[in-house]
Amino acid sequence: MQTFIPKGNGIEDHLALYLYVANYGSLQLGWKRRAKFSFVLLNQSGKEFYKSTELCQVFCAQVPGWGIVKALTIKKLQEKGFMEKNKLIVKVQVQILEVVVTGNETMDVGGFHGAEAFQVSWIFVRHPDTALNFRPKSHLVKTTYMNLLLKLIEKLDKPPHSFSETELSNTRTELVDLTQTGFKLDWLKEKLDVIYLERKKTADASRIQELEQHNKNLKAELNKEKIKSAASAAKVLWLEQTVSTLKTKPNKKLKLSPN
C-alpha cells in the first residue's frame, strides 16, 4: 500500500510519498519486514519525470510506514508536461529483503529499540541519514545523546522572537556538539539559520523604527529652533529700524515695542 499526499505532510509546498504495509493490523504479533523501495512519478502518457533515491527500512507494528516528506515541489509538478488533466501515476518499486512472521524481536530504528525506537522513528522517516555516522558502543550514551537531540529539536520549534541572544548561542553550541558526535543535522542548522535571520530582521526593523523616531524628534527640535530664530531675527530687525528712525528723526517720540 502506498500513500500519496499532494500538499506534503505538514509542508504545504511539497508532495509527500509514503509506503505502508497493507493490512498490518491483521498481522501476527512481532511481524517485521525489511525492504528496499523507491518511488517513481509518471504522467498520464507513461513518461517518467521523477524517481526517488532508494531507501532501505524496517517496517513493523510500531512503524508500519516509511517515505519521503518533501519528494517534489508543487510548483515543479505544475510545470508543463508533468501532469496531464491534473493527474499523475505513482509507481513504487519494492524489494523485500527480510520477513519475520512472528517472534519476540523488538523494533530497531537507527539502533534504538522498543519505546525508544517509537519515540525517534519520525526523525528517521523525515531525515534517514541523521544517525548514519552515530555509532556509540554504549546504549546509555546513545540514549543520552538522542534525548539531547530531541530537546534541541523541541527548542528549535519555538518562535524566533522567544530566543534571547544567550539562548541562541547555547543552541548553536549544542548543535555543534551533537554534530561532532556523528549526527548529520544539516536540517537543524537550516532551522537555526532561519531563526537567526528572522531575529536579525526583527532587530533591524526595530532599529529602523528607533532611527525614524530619533529623526522625527530632531526635526521637531529644528522647527522649534527655526521659530526661535525667526522671532530673534524679527526683534533684531525692529531694533535696527528703531535705531534708524532715531537717527533720522531725533525729535520724534519713540513708540516702544510691547516686547
Short mmCIF file of C-alpha atoms in Angstrom, two decimals:
data_model
loop_
_atom_site.label_atom_id
_atom_site.label_comp_id
_atom_site.label_asym_id
_atom_site.label_seq_id
_atom_site.Cartn_x
_atom_site.Cartn_y
_atom_site.Cartn_z
CA MET A 1 0.00 0.00 0.00
CA GLN A 2 1.23 3.49 -0.75
CA THR A 3 0.16 6.92 0.43
CA PHE A 4 0.23 9.98 -1.82
CA ILE A 5 -0.09 13.38 -0.10
CA PRO A 6 -0.37 16.23 -2.65
CA LYS A 7 0.46 19.01 -0.19
CA GLY A 8 3.04 17.20 1.90
CA ASN A 9 3.00 16.04 5.48
CA GLY A 10 2.64 19.41 7.17
CA ILE A 11 4.60 21.08 4.35
CA GLU A 12 2.23 22.94 2.03
CA ASP A 13 4.51 23.43 -0.98
CA HIS A 14 5.77 19.86 -1.42
CA LEU A 15 4.47 16.46 -2.46
CA ALA A 16 4.89 13.68 0.14
CA LEU A 17 5.13 9.96 -0.68
CA TYR A 18 4.84 7.10 1.83
CA LEU A 19 4.83 3.31 1.65
CA TYR A 20 2.82 1.35 4.23
CA VAL A 21 2.45 -2.38 4.85
CA ALA A 22 -1.05 -3.38 3.72
CA ASN A 23 -3.46 -4.58 6.44
CA TYR A 24 -0.70 -4.56 9.04
CA GLY A 25 -3.25 -4.59 11.86
CA SER A 26 -4.17 -8.18 10.96
CA LEU A 27 -0.57 -9.47 11.05
CA GLN A 28 0.73 -11.59 13.92
CA LEU A 29 2.47 -10.09 16.94
CA GLY A 30 6.15 -9.47 16.28
CA TRP A 31 5.86 -9.19 12.49
CA LYS A 32 8.59 -7.34 10.64
CA ARG A 33 9.52 -6.55 7.04
CA ARG A 34 12.84 -5.19 5.83
CA ALA A 35 12.68 -3.79 2.32
CA LYS A 36 14.31 -1.57 -0.26
CA PHE A 37 11.94 0.75 -2.09
CA SER A 38 11.78 3.82 -4.31
CA PHE A 39 9.04 5.99 -5.82
CA VAL A 40 8.55 6.80 -9.50
CA LEU A 41 6.20 9.50 -10.84
CA LEU A 42 4.84 9.35 -14.39
CA ASN A 43 2.38 11.46 -16.36
CA GLN A 44 -0.74 10.00 -17.98
CA SER A 45 1.27 9.14 -21.10
CA GLY A 46 3.60 6.96 -19.03
CA LYS A 47 6.56 9.34 -19.25
CA GLU A 48 8.74 9.17 -16.13
CA PHE A 49 9.68 12.58 -14.71
CA TYR A 50 10.77 11.76 -11.15
CA LYS A 51 12.47 8.88 -9.35
CA SER A 52 13.41 8.99 -5.67
CA THR A 53 16.60 7.63 -4.19
CA GLU A 54 16.31 4.03 -2.99
CA LEU A 55 15.53 3.67 0.71
CA CYS A 56 16.09 0.62 2.93
CA GLN A 57 13.94 0.50 6.07
CA VAL A 58 12.38 -1.89 8.59
CA PHE A 59 8.57 -1.95 8.73
CA CYS A 60 6.88 -3.23 11.90
CA ALA A 61 3.78 -2.71 14.08
CA GLN A 62 5.19 0.45 15.69
CA VAL A 63 6.39 1.94 12.39
CA PRO A 64 4.30 0.42 9.56
CA GLY A 65 5.20 3.10 7.03
CA TRP A 66 8.18 5.00 5.69
CA GLY A 67 8.53 7.61 3.00
CA ILE A 68 9.69 10.99 1.77
CA VAL A 69 8.27 14.17 3.32
CA LYS A 70 9.45 16.51 0.54
CA ALA A 71 9.59 14.46 -2.66
CA LEU A 72 8.89 17.24 -5.16
CA THR A 73 7.69 20.84 -5.05
CA ILE A 74 4.08 21.51 -6.08
CA LYS A 75 5.42 24.20 -8.44
CA LYS A 76 7.55 21.60 -10.22
CA LEU A 77 4.54 19.29 -10.55
CA GLN A 78 2.53 22.04 -12.18
CA GLU A 79 5.10 22.65 -14.89
CA LYS A 80 4.03 21.76 -18.43
CA GLY A 81 4.33 18.08 -19.26
CA PHE A 82 4.48 16.78 -15.70
CA MET A 83 0.73 16.43 -15.19
CA GLU A 84 -1.97 15.77 -17.76
CA LYS A 85 -5.54 16.67 -16.82
CA ASN A 86 -4.28 17.22 -13.26
CA LYS A 87 -3.43 13.53 -12.94
CA LEU A 88 -0.22 11.59 -12.46
CA ILE A 89 0.83 7.98 -11.87
CA VAL A 90 2.74 6.91 -8.75
CA LYS A 91 4.71 3.68 -9.05
CA VAL A 92 6.55 2.03 -6.16
CA GLN A 93 9.46 -0.33 -6.74
CA VAL A 94 9.85 -2.68 -3.75
CA GLN A 95 12.37 -5.40 -2.94
CA ILE A 96 11.62 -7.45 0.22
CA LEU A 97 14.87 -8.35 1.99
CA GLU A 98 13.58 -9.97 5.19
CA VAL A 99 10.24 -11.21 6.53
CA VAL A 100 9.52 -12.06 10.17
CA VAL A 101 6.04 -13.52 10.64
CA THR A 102 6.08 -13.65 14.44
CA GLY A 103 8.58 -13.57 17.27
CA ASN A 104 9.88 -11.68 20.27
CA GLU A 105 12.22 -9.34 18.42
CA THR A 106 11.85 -5.65 19.14
CA MET A 107 11.83 -2.91 16.56
CA ASP A 108 15.20 -1.43 15.63
CA VAL A 109 15.21 2.14 14.33
CA GLY A 110 18.63 3.71 13.93
CA GLY A 111 19.97 1.41 16.64
CA PHE A 112 17.16 2.23 19.09
CA HIS A 113 14.73 -0.41 20.34
CA GLY A 114 11.19 -0.67 21.66
CA ALA A 115 9.68 2.51 23.12
CA GLU A 116 12.84 4.49 22.32
CA ALA A 117 12.60 3.46 18.67
CA PHE A 118 8.97 4.57 18.52
CA GLN A 119 9.89 7.95 20.02
CA VAL A 120 12.59 8.71 17.44
CA SER A 121 11.05 6.97 14.42
CA TRP A 122 9.63 10.19 12.93
CA ILE A 123 13.16 11.67 12.77
CA PHE A 124 14.40 8.79 10.63
CA VAL A 125 11.31 8.96 8.42
CA ARG A 126 11.96 12.59 7.54
CA HIS A 127 15.76 12.53 7.77
CA PRO A 128 17.03 8.96 7.17
CA ASP A 129 20.74 9.93 7.36
CA THR A 130 20.50 11.62 10.78
CA ALA A 131 22.29 8.87 12.77
CA LEU A 132 24.14 7.21 9.90
CA ASN A 133 27.54 8.01 11.44
CA PHE A 134 26.40 7.97 15.08
CA ARG A 135 27.57 4.59 16.42
CA PRO A 136 28.48 4.73 20.14
CA LYS A 137 29.06 1.32 21.74
CA SER A 138 27.25 2.20 24.95
CA HIS A 139 23.45 2.14 24.75
CA LEU A 140 23.32 4.59 27.66
CA VAL A 141 25.47 7.08 25.72
CA LYS A 142 23.29 6.60 22.64
CA THR A 143 20.09 7.23 24.62
CA THR A 144 21.58 10.28 26.34
CA TYR A 145 22.59 11.91 23.07
CA MET A 146 19.26 11.08 21.43
CA ASN A 147 17.43 12.76 24.32
CA LEU A 148 19.65 15.81 23.83
CA LEU A 149 18.75 15.79 20.14
CA LEU A 150 15.01 15.57 20.90
CA LYS A 151 15.30 18.51 23.31
CA LEU A 152 17.19 20.52 20.69
CA ILE A 153 14.50 19.78 18.08
CA GLU A 154 11.80 20.87 20.53
CA LYS A 155 13.74 24.06 21.30
CA LEU A 156 14.09 24.96 17.61
CA ASP A 157 10.32 24.71 17.19
CA LYS A 158 9.92 27.83 19.34
CA PRO A 159 9.13 31.19 17.65
CA PRO A 160 12.29 33.16 16.71
CA HIS A 161 11.32 36.16 18.86
CA SER A 162 11.24 33.98 22.00
CA PHE A 163 15.02 33.38 21.88
CA SER A 164 17.48 35.58 23.74
CA GLU A 165 21.00 36.09 22.38
CA THR A 166 22.35 33.78 25.10
CA GLU A 167 19.83 31.05 24.26
CA LEU A 168 20.71 31.28 20.58
CA SER A 169 24.40 31.00 21.34
CA ASN A 170 23.82 27.99 23.61
CA THR A 171 21.60 26.35 20.99
CA ARG A 172 24.29 26.70 18.33
CA THR A 173 26.84 25.18 20.73
CA GLU A 174 24.52 22.22 21.39
CA LEU A 175 24.05 21.72 17.65
CA VAL A 176 27.81 21.74 17.05
CA ASP A 177 28.37 19.26 19.90
CA LEU A 178 25.77 16.83 18.53
CA THR A 179 27.19 17.14 15.02
CA GLN A 180 30.65 16.30 16.31
CA THR A 181 29.34 13.07 17.85
CA GLY A 182 28.33 11.85 14.39
CA PHE A 183 24.79 13.14 13.87
CA LYS A 184 24.04 14.62 10.45
CA LEU A 185 21.98 17.69 11.33
CA ASP A 186 22.05 19.96 8.28
CA TRP A 187 18.26 20.22 8.52
CA LEU A 188 18.50 21.59 12.08
CA LYS A 189 21.27 24.01 11.10
CA GLU A 190 18.94 25.38 8.42
CA LYS A 191 16.23 25.91 11.05
CA LEU A 192 18.69 27.69 13.34
CA ASP A 193 19.91 29.89 10.47
CA VAL A 194 16.29 30.86 9.74
CA ILE A 195 15.80 31.79 13.40
CA TYR A 196 18.95 33.95 13.31
CA LEU A 197 17.72 35.62 10.10
CA GLU A 198 14.23 36.28 11.49
CA ARG A 199 15.69 37.75 14.68
CA LYS A 200 18.02 39.96 12.62
CA LYS A 201 15.08 41.18 10.53
CA THR A 202 13.13 41.98 13.70
CA ALA A 203 16.14 43.73 15.26
CA ASP A 204 16.78 45.70 12.05
CA ALA A 205 13.12 46.73 11.85
CA SER A 206 13.23 47.85 15.48
CA ARG A 207 16.46 49.80 14.87
CA ILE A 208 14.95 51.48 11.80
CA GLN A 209 11.90 52.44 13.85
CA GLU A 210 14.16 53.93 16.55
CA LEU A 211 16.14 55.91 13.95
CA GLU A 212 12.93 57.18 12.34
CA GLN A 213 11.65 58.32 15.74
CA HIS A 214 15.01 59.97 16.51
CA ASN A 215 14.90 61.74 13.13
CA LYS A 216 11.35 62.88 13.84
CA ASN A 217 12.44 64.28 17.22
CA LEU A 218 15.38 66.11 15.62
CA LYS A 219 13.07 67.68 13.02
CA ALA A 220 10.73 68.82 15.79
CA GLU A 221 13.66 70.39 17.67
CA LEU A 222 14.89 72.01 14.46
CA ASN A 223 11.45 73.53 13.81
CA LYS A 224 11.43 74.94 17.35
CA GLU A 225 14.86 76.47 16.79
CA LYS A 226 13.70 77.91 13.45
CA ILE A 227 10.73 79.56 15.18
CA LYS A 228 13.02 80.97 17.89
CA SER A 229 15.49 82.13 15.26
CA ALA A 230 12.71 83.81 13.26
CA ALA A 231 11.48 85.60 16.40
CA SER A 232 15.02 86.77 17.21
CA ALA A 233 15.53 87.96 13.64
CA ALA A 234 12.27 89.93 13.81
CA LYS A 235 13.36 91.55 17.06
CA VAL A 236 16.78 92.47 15.61
CA LEU A 237 15.07 93.97 12.55
CA TRP A 238 12.75 96.02 14.76
CA LEU A 239 15.72 97.32 16.77
CA GLU A 240 17.58 98.24 13.60
CA GLN A 241 14.52 100.08 12.30
CA THR A 242 14.13 101.87 15.64
CA VAL A 243 17.76 102.99 15.65
CA SER A 244 17.43 104.16 12.08
CA THR A 245 14.30 106.14 12.97
CA LEU A 246 16.02 107.78 15.93
CA LYS A 247 18.89 108.83 13.72
CA THR A 248 16.68 110.39 11.07
CA LYS A 249 14.08 111.92 13.43
CA PRO A 250 15.77 112.72 16.74
CA ASN A 251 12.94 114.95 18.00
CA LYS A 252 10.13 112.41 17.35
CA LYS A 253 8.77 110.46 20.32
CA LEU A 254 9.69 106.78 20.13
CA LYS A 255 6.88 104.25 20.31
CA LEU A 256 8.16 101.45 22.48
CA SER A 257 7.65 97.85 21.48
CA PRO A 258 5.34 95.85 23.75
CA ASN A 259 8.05 93.09 23.84
#
